[in-house]
Each structure stands twice: as C-alpha cells, then as structure tokens.
Short mmCIF file of C-alpha atoms in Angstrom, two decimals:
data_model
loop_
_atom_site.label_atom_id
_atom_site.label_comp_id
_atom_site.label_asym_id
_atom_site.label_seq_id
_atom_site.Cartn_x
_atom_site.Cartn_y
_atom_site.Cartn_z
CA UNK A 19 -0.70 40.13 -15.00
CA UNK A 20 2.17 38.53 -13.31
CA UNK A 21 2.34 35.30 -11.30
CA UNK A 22 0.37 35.36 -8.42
CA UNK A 23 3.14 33.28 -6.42
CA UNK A 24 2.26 30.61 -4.10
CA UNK A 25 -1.08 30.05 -1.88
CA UNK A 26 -0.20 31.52 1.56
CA UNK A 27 -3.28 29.93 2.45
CA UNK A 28 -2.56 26.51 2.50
CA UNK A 29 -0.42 24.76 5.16
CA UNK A 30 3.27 23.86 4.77
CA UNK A 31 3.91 20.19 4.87
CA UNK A 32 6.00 18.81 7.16
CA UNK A 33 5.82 19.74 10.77
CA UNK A 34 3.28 22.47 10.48
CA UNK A 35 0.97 20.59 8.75
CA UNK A 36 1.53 17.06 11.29
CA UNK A 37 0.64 20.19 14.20
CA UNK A 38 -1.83 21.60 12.64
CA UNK A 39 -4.43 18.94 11.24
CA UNK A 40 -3.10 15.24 12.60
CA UNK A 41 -3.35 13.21 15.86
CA UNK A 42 -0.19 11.45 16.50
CA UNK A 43 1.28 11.62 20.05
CA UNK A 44 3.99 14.21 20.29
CA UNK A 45 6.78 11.95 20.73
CA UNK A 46 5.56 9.31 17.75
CA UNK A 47 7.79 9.46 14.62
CA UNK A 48 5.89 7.60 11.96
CA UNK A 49 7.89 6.53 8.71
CA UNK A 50 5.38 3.51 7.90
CA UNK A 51 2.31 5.33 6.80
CA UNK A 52 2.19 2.66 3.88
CA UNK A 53 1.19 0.31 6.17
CA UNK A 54 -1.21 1.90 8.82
CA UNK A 55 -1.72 5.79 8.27
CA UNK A 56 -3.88 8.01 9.96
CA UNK A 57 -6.55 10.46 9.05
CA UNK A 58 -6.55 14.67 8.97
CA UNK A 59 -8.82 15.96 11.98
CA UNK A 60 -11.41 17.23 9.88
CA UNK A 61 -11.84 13.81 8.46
CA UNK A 62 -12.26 12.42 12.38
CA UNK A 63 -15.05 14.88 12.63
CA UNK A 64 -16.95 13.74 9.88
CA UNK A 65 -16.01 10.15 10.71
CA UNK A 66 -17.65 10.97 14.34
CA UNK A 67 -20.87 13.00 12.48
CA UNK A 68 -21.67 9.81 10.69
CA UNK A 69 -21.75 7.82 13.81
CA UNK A 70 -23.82 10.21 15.34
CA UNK A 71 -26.36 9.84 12.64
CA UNK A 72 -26.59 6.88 12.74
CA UNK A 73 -26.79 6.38 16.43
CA UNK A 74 -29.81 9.01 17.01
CA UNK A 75 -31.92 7.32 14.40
CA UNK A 76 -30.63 3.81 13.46
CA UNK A 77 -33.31 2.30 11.45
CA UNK A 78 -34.15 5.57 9.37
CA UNK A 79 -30.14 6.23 9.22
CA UNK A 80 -29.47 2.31 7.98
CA UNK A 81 -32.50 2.09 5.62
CA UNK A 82 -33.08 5.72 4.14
CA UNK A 83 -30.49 7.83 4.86
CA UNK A 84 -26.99 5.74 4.34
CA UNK A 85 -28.24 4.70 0.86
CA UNK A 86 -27.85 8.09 -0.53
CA UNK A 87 -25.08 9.50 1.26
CA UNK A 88 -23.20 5.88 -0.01
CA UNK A 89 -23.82 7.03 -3.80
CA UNK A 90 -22.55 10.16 -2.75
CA UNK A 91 -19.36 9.32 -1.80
CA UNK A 92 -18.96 6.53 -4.49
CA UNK A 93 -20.17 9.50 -6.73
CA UNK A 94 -17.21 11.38 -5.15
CA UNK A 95 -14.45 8.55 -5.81
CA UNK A 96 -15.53 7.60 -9.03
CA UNK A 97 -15.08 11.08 -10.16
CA UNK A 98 -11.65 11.56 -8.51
CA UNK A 99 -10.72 8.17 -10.06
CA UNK A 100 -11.86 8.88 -13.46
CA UNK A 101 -14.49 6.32 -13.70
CA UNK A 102 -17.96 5.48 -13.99
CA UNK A 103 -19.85 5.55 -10.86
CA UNK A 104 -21.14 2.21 -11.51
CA UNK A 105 -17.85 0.67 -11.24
CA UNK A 106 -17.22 1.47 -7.81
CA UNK A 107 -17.97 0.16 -4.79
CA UNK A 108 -16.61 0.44 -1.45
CA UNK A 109 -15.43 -2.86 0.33
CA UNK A 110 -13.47 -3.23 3.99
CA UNK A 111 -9.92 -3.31 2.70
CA UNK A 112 -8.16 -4.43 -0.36
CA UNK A 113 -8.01 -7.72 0.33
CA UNK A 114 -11.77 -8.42 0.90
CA UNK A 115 -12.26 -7.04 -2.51
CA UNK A 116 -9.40 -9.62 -4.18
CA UNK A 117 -11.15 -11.58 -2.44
CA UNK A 118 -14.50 -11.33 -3.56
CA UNK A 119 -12.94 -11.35 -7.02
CA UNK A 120 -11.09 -14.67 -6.73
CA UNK A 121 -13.65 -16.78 -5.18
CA UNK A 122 -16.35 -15.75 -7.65
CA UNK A 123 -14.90 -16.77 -10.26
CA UNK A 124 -15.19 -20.42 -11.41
CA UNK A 125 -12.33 -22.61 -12.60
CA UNK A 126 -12.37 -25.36 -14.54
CA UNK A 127 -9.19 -27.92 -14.88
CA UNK A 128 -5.87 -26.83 -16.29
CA UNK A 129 -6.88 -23.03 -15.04
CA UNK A 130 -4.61 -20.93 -13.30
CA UNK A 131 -3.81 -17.90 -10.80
CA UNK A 132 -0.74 -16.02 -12.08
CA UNK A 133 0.46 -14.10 -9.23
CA UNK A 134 3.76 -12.09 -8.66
CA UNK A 135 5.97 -13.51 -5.83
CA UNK A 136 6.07 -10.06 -3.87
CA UNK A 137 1.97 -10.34 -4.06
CA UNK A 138 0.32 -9.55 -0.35
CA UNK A 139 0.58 -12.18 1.93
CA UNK A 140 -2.86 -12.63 2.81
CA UNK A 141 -3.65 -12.62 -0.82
CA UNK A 142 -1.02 -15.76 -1.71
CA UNK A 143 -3.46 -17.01 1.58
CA UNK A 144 -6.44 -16.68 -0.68
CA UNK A 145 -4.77 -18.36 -3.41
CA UNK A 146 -3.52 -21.28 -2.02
CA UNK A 147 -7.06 -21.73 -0.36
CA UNK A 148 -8.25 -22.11 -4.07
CA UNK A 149 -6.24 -24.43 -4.64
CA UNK A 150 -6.87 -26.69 -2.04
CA UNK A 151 -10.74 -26.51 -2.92
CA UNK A 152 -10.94 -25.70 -6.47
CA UNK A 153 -9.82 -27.21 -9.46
CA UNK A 154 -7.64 -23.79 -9.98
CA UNK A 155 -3.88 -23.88 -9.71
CA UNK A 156 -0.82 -21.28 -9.18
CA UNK A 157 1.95 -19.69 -11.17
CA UNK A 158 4.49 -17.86 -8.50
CA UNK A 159 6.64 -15.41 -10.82
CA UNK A 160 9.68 -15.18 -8.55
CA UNK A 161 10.38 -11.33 -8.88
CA UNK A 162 13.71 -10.46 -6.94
CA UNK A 163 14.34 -6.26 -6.95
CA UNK A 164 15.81 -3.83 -7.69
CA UNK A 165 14.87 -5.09 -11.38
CA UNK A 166 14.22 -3.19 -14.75
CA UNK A 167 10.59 -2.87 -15.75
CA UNK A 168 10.90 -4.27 -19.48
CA UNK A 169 12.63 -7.39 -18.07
CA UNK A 170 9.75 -7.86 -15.55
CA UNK A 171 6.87 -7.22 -18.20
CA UNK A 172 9.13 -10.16 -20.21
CA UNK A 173 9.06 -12.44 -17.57
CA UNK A 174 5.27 -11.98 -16.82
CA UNK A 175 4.68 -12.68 -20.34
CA UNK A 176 7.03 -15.56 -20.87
CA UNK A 177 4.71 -17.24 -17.87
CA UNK A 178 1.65 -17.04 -19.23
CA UNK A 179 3.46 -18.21 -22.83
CA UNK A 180 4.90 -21.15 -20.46
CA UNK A 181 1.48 -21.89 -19.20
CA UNK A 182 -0.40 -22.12 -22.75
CA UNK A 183 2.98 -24.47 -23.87
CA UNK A 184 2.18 -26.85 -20.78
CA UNK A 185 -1.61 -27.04 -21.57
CA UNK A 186 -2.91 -24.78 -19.22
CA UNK A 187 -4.78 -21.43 -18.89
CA UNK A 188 -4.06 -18.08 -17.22
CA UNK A 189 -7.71 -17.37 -15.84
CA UNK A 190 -6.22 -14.49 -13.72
CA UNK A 191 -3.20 -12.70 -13.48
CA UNK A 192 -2.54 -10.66 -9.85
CA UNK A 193 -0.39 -7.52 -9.88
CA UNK A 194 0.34 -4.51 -7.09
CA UNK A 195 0.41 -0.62 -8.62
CA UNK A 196 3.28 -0.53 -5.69
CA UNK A 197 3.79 -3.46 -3.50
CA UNK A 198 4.14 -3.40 -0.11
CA UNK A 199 7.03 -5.11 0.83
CA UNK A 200 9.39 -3.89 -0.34
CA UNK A 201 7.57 -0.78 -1.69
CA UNK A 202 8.32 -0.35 -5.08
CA UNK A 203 6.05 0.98 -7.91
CA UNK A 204 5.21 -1.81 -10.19
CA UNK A 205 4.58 -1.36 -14.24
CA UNK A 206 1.18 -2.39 -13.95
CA UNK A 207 0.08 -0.93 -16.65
CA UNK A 208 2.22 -2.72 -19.01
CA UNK A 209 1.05 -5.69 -17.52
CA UNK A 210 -2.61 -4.96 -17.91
CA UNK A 211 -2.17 -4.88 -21.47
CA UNK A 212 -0.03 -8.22 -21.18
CA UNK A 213 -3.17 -9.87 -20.22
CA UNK A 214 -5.45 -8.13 -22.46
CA UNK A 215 -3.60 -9.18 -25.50
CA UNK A 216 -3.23 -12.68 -23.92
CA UNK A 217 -6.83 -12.97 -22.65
CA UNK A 218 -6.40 -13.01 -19.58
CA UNK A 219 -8.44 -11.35 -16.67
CA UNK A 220 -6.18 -8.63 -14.79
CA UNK A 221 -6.82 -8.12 -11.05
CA UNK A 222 -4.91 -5.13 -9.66
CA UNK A 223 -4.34 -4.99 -6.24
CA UNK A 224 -3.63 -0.73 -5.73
CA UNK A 225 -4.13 -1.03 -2.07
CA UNK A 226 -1.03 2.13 -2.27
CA UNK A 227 -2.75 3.45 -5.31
CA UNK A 228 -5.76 5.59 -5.07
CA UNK A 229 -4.16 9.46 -3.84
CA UNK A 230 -0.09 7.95 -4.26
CA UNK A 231 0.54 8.24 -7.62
CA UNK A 232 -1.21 8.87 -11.12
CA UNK A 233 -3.57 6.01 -12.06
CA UNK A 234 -5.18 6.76 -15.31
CA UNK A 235 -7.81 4.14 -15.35
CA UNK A 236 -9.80 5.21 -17.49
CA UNK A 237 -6.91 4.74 -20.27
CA UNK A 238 -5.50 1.18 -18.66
CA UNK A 239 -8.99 -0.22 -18.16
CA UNK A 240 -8.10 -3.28 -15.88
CA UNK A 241 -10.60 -5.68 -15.36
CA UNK A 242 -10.69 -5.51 -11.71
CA UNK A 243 -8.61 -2.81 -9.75
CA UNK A 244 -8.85 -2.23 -5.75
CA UNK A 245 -7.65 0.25 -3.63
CA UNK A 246 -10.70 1.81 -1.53
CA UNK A 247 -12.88 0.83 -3.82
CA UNK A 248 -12.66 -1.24 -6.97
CA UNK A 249 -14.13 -1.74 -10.25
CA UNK A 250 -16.90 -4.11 -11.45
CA UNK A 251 -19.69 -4.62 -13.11
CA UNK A 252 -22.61 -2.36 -12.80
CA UNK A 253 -24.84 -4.86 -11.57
CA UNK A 254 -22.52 -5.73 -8.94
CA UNK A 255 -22.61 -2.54 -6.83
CA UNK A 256 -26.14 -3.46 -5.17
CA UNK A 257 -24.08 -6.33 -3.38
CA UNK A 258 -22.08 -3.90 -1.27
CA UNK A 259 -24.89 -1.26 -0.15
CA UNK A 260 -26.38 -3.09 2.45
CA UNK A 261 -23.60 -4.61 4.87
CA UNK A 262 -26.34 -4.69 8.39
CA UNK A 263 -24.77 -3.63 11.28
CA UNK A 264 -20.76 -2.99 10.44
CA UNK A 265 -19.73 0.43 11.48
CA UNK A 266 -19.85 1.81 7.24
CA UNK A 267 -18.92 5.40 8.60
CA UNK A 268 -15.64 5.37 6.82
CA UNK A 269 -17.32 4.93 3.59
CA UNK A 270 -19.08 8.28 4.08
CA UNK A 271 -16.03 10.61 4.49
CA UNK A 272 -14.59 10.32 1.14
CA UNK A 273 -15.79 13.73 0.33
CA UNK A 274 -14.64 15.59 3.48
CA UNK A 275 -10.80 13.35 2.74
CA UNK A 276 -10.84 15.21 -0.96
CA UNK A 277 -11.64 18.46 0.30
CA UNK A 278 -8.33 18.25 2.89
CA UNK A 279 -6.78 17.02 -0.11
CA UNK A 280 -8.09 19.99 -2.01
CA UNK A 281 -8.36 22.59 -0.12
CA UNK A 282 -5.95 22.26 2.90
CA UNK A 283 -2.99 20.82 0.49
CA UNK A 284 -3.63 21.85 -2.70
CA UNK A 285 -4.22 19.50 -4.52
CA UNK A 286 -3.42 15.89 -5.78
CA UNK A 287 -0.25 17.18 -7.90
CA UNK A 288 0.78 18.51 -5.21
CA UNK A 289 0.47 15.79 -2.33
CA UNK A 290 2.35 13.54 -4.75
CA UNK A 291 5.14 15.54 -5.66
CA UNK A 292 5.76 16.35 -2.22
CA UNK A 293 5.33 12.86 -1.19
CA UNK A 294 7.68 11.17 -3.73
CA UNK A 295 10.13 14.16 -3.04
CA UNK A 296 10.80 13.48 0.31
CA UNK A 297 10.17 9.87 -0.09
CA UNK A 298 13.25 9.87 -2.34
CA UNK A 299 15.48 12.33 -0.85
CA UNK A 300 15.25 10.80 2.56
CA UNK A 301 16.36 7.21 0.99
CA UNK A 302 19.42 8.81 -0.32
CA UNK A 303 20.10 10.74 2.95
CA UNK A 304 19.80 7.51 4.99
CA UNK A 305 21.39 5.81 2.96
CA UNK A 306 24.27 8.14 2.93
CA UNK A 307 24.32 7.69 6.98
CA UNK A 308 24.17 3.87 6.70
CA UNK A 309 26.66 3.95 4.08
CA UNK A 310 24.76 1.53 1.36
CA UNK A 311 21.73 2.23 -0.85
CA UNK A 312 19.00 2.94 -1.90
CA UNK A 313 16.70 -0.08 -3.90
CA UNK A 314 16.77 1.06 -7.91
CA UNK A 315 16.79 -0.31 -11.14
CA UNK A 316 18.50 1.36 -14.28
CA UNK A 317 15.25 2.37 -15.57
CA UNK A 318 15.05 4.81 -12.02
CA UNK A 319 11.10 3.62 -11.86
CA UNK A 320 10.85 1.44 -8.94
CA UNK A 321 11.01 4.72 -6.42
CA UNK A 322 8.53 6.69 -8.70
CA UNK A 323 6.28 6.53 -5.77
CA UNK A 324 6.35 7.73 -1.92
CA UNK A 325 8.06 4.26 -0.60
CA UNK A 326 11.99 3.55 -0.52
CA UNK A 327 13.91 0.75 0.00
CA UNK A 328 17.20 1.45 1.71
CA UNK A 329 19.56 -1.37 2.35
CA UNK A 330 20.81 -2.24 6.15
CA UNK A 331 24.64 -2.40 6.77
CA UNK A 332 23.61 -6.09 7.21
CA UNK A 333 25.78 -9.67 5.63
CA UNK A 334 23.92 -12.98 5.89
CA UNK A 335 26.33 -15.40 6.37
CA UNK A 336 28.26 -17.45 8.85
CA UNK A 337 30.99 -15.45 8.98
CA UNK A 338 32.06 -12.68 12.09
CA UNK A 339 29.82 -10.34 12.72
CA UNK A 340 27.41 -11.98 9.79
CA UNK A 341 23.87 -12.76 10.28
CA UNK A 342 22.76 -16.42 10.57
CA UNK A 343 19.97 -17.21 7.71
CA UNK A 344 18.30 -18.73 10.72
CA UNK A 345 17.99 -15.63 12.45
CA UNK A 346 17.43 -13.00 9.43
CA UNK A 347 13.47 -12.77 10.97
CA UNK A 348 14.50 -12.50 14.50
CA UNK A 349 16.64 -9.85 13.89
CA UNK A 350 14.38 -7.86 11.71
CA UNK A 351 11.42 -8.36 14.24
CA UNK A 352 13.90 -7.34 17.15
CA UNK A 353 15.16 -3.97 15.23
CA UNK A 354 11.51 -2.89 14.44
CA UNK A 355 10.37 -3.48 18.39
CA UNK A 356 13.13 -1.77 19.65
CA UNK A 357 12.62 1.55 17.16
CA UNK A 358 8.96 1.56 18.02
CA UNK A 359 9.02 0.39 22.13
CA UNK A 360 12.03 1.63 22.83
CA UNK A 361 12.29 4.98 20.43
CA UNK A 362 8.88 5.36 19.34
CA UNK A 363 9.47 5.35 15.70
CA UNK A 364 8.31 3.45 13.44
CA UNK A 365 10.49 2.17 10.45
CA UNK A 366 10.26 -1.58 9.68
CA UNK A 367 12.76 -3.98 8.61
CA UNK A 368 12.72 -6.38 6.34
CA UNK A 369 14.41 -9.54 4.24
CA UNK A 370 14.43 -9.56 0.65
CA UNK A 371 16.33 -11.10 -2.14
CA UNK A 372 19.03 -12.40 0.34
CA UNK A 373 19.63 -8.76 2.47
CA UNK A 374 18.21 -6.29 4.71
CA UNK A 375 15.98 -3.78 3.93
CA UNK A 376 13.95 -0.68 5.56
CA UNK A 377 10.89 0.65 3.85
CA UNK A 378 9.68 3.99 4.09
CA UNK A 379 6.83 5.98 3.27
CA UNK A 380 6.92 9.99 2.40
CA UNK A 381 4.08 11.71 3.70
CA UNK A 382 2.59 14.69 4.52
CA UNK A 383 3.35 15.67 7.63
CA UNK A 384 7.15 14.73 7.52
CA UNK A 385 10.29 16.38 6.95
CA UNK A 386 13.70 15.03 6.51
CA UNK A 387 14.79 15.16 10.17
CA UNK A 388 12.26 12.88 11.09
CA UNK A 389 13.26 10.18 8.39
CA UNK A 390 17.09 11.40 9.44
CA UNK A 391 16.17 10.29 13.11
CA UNK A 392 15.41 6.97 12.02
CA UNK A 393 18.06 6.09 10.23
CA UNK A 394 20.59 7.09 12.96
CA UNK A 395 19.32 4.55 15.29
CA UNK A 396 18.56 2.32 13.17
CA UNK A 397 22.56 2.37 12.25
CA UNK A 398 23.08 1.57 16.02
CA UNK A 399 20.41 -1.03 16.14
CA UNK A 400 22.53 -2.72 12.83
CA UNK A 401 25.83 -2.32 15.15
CA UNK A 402 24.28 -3.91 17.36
CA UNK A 403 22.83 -6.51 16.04
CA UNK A 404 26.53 -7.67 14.59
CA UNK A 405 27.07 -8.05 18.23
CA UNK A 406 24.52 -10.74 18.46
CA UNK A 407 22.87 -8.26 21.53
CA UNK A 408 19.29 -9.56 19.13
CA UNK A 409 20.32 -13.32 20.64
CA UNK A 410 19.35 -11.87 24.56
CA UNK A 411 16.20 -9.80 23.82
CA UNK A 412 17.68 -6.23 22.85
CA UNK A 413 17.96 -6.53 26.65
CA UNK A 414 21.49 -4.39 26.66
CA UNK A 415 21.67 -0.62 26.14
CA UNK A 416 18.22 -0.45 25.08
CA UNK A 417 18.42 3.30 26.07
CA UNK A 418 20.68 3.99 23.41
#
C-alpha cells in the first residue's frame, strides 16, 4: 500500500488553527509567546471543569479527589518527559522550583553558585539573596552571543577549573535549555556532563523546554531540571501535593494540553518542526526588511529552537542619529509600548552585547505575515527613534 498522505483531519497551523482553537482578540498580533502564551480552548474548558469541582465540593475535592487526579497528571508528564513519575512534581513557575532548589541546599565557606550571565533575572535575585545570608558565593560567566557552543562549554569549564585553582567549590552550576533574553538554545547538555565529571550539582532552568524542543532526559540525567515540573528525589514529591487553598487547577490539565498536542496537531514532531520553521524563516525575512541579521553562531545552533534574535537598525553611540548608552532602555521600553498600545503587537526589544535586539517566538497559530507585520513597524519605530521622537513620549505620529 501506498502513502496514505497527510491527516486532513488535523488543523493547519497558522491562521486556521489561531481561529479555530485560541482566544486572542482579533486585532492582537502576538510574537512573544516565549514570554506569556496562552492556552488552546479545550484546555480553558478543562481549566474551568477543575474549578468547578472543586467549588461544588471543596473539602472532598481538596482532600480526596485532587490527590489522585495530581498523580494523574504528574503520571501524564512524567511519561511525556521520559521520566520516572517520582521525579516530578508540579511547582507555580520555574522560578519557585530554582528556588526551592537553591535555598535547600546548605553551603559551607569557599562554596559557590556558578551561574551564566544571561541566567533569569529573578533567578540572579535568588542568588544574590544567598549571598547576602549564606556563606555561599557567585561565579557570573559573562556569555556575550551570537557565540559557538564548544567555546561556551570551554569557558564554563575553565570557571569551575578557576574556582578549584582559587580554593573554592562549585556547589551548583545554573544553566537555561534556551534562555530568555535573548532566546537562544543553550548546549545544556554538554554542560550537564561538565558538572558531572567535575562534581558538581547541575540545576537546569528549561522554563522554554518542556513541548519546544527535544529534551532527552532520561539520557542527560541532570540533577535538577524545571520547566512545569522538575526533577527530584522521590521522597520529595509529598512536599508539593498539598499547597491549601491556591487555585492548583492548572496542574490538572496536563492531560487535556497533550491530547491538543496529540490529537489536534499531531504530534510533538510536528509542533516543533513547525515552530522552529517559522521561528527561523521569519528572522531571516525581518531581517531582510530591516536590512541586518539574524543572531547565529558558526555552529548554526543557537536558533535550533522557536526564538530568534534579529538585530535593530540601531548604533549606540554619540554620534548623529546614534543612540545615547544612557537611553538604550528608554528606547527599547518606548518601541515595545508603542507596538503593543499603539499597534497591538507584541514584539519586544531588547539590549544585548552592546546593540539592539528583537526576540521572537514561532508558534502555532502564526504565519509569516504576522511576524512580517511586525517587523515593518518596528523599522519605522527604529527611524524614528534616530529622530530622538523616544526623548517626547512617542508623542508624534503615533498613528503611523
């Protein structure tokens, strides 16, 4: 028998599939989805079913029922992740989780936190918190992109070398799988084995992991790793069942988000290449209409993902029509407002490594002449801000 050709069943990405199962207001262009995504419908109705339990019998819901629909789900992830179900738990977000990792460890003089300088901002919060109450102190590998994996692995090494040489100890080393800003995937498992063969504890923060690209934990084995959920010890996953009165509905929907996944999209091999497709593709396009480029090292890894990096038509400087290091923030924060208030899109900008940058995320329920949208305002928005029109508010032609 011959190929059966593709599943007419399943939706087309892109527009069809943003109509068809998401919630975003007509007019709302959303390139950011690495920072605050959204959920399918049929994911909102389970969210809203779980609530509903819970409301019509609270103490039977919180105390009998939750309990086994919790190891349901965590059965659900830890099979999707490749794990054992008694590594996973579910925690808020990401960072509670690095958290809970971090300050439950204890440190003894000459002990330190090795930490990447594009780590989350919250997280380098967390650290320096340590510091100021712990006998624990901080390595900050300055990592500047684009940059070639085997030179960054080198570096990360050569630190924890540097530390041993100065008396010292790695206790923990802090890594993304992609980091957020700017979004770039990370060789994180070359760094895992780094700190195995160094002895030192790994914590991997894949906030944009779980569902974006191929994880393979059961073959990197990290010591801790967060993204939904993250890995522990067995006896740990008690300490996250009970959590009183916090709305825990989210926890209970992984297994109606897989079956979207599944069913509606065909699967994870299929979300991904789609994702990283148009990911890519639109970073070339935009950059084409901005006329610079697109954030890449020689080893083409960093955009293995569904985040690019394109650089703005942007100089810091002190020269004409240059932007003052003074007001690099300003002008980013103005260009972002004025896309989402003013355009309602969403596309940040940001500073790094001495330029301007805009990330953005491939998804789902986007096509190429929403990301192509974007970019051609955002060119104005740089023309503009050459002008110095950032220095009175974006108050000028803000219908353009």
């Amino acid at each position: 028998m011959g190929d059966a050709g593709p599943d007419t069943s399943l939706c087309p990405f892109g527009r069809p599939m943003r109509d068809a199962h998401f919630l975003f207001a007509p007019t709302y262009t959303p390139l950011n989805h690495g920072s605050f995504g959204t959920y399918p419908k049929p994911v909102q109705n389970r969210f809203r079913e779980v609530q509903a339990l819970s409301e019509a019998r609270p103490d039977t819901f919180v105390r009998y029922e939750y309990p086994k629909m919790l190891d349901e789900s965590r059965s659900a992830m830890a099979e999707f992740l490749g794990v054992p179900v008694d590594e996973v738990v579910f925690v808020p977000n990401a960072t509670t989780a690095i958290n809970v990792v971090l300050r439950s460890l204890r440190y003894e003089k000459g002990d330190v936190v090795l930490h990447l300088s594009t780590v989350y901002a919250a997280i380098e919060k967390t650290i320096q918190y340590l510091i100021e109450t712990t006998d624990v102190d901080n390595v900050n590998l300055a990592v500047n992109y684009p940059i070639d994996d085997h030179v960054l692995v080198l570096r990360f090494e050569t630190a924890i070398n540097a530390a041993k040489l100065g008396g010292k100890k790695v206790k923990i080393a802090i890594f993304d799988t992609i980091s957020s800003m700017p979004g770039v995937r990370v060789p994180w498992e070359r760094l895992v084995e780094v700190c195995k063969r160094e002895g030192v504890l790994s914590m991997v923060d894949g906030a944009h992991g779980a569902g974006h690209i191929e994880l393979g934990l059961a073959t990197a084995r990290p010591d801790f790793f967060t993204s939904n959920c993250h890995n522990e010890k067995s006896s740990f996953e008690m300490l996250f069942e009970f959590v009183a009165t916090i709305d825990v509905s989210p926890y209970l929907c992984i297994e109606e988000a897989l079956k979207f996944r599944r069913e509606v999209c065909g699967g994870e091999e299929n979300i991904m290449a789609y994702c990283e497709s148009i990911s890519n593709e639109a970073g070339r396009r935009i950059a084409e209409i901005l006329g610079t480029d697109v954030m890449e090292n020689s080893e083409k890894t960093l955009t293995r993902c569904a985040m690019t990096n394109v650089r703005l038509p942007l100089t810091i400087g002190n020269g004409p029509c240059e932007i003052p290091e003074k007001d690099t923030i300003p002008v980013a924060i103005w260009m972002t407002e004025i896309l989402a208030n003013k355009h309602d899109i969403y596309l940040p900008a940001i500073i790094h490594a001495g330029a301007f940058w805009t990330r953005l995320s491939g998804q789902i329920y986007l096509e190429m002449g929403d990301f192509v949208k974007g970019a051609e305002i955002l060119k104005t928005l740089c023309m503009r801000a050459k002008n110095g029109e950032y220095l009175e508010g974006g108050k000028s032609n803000d219908s353009l």
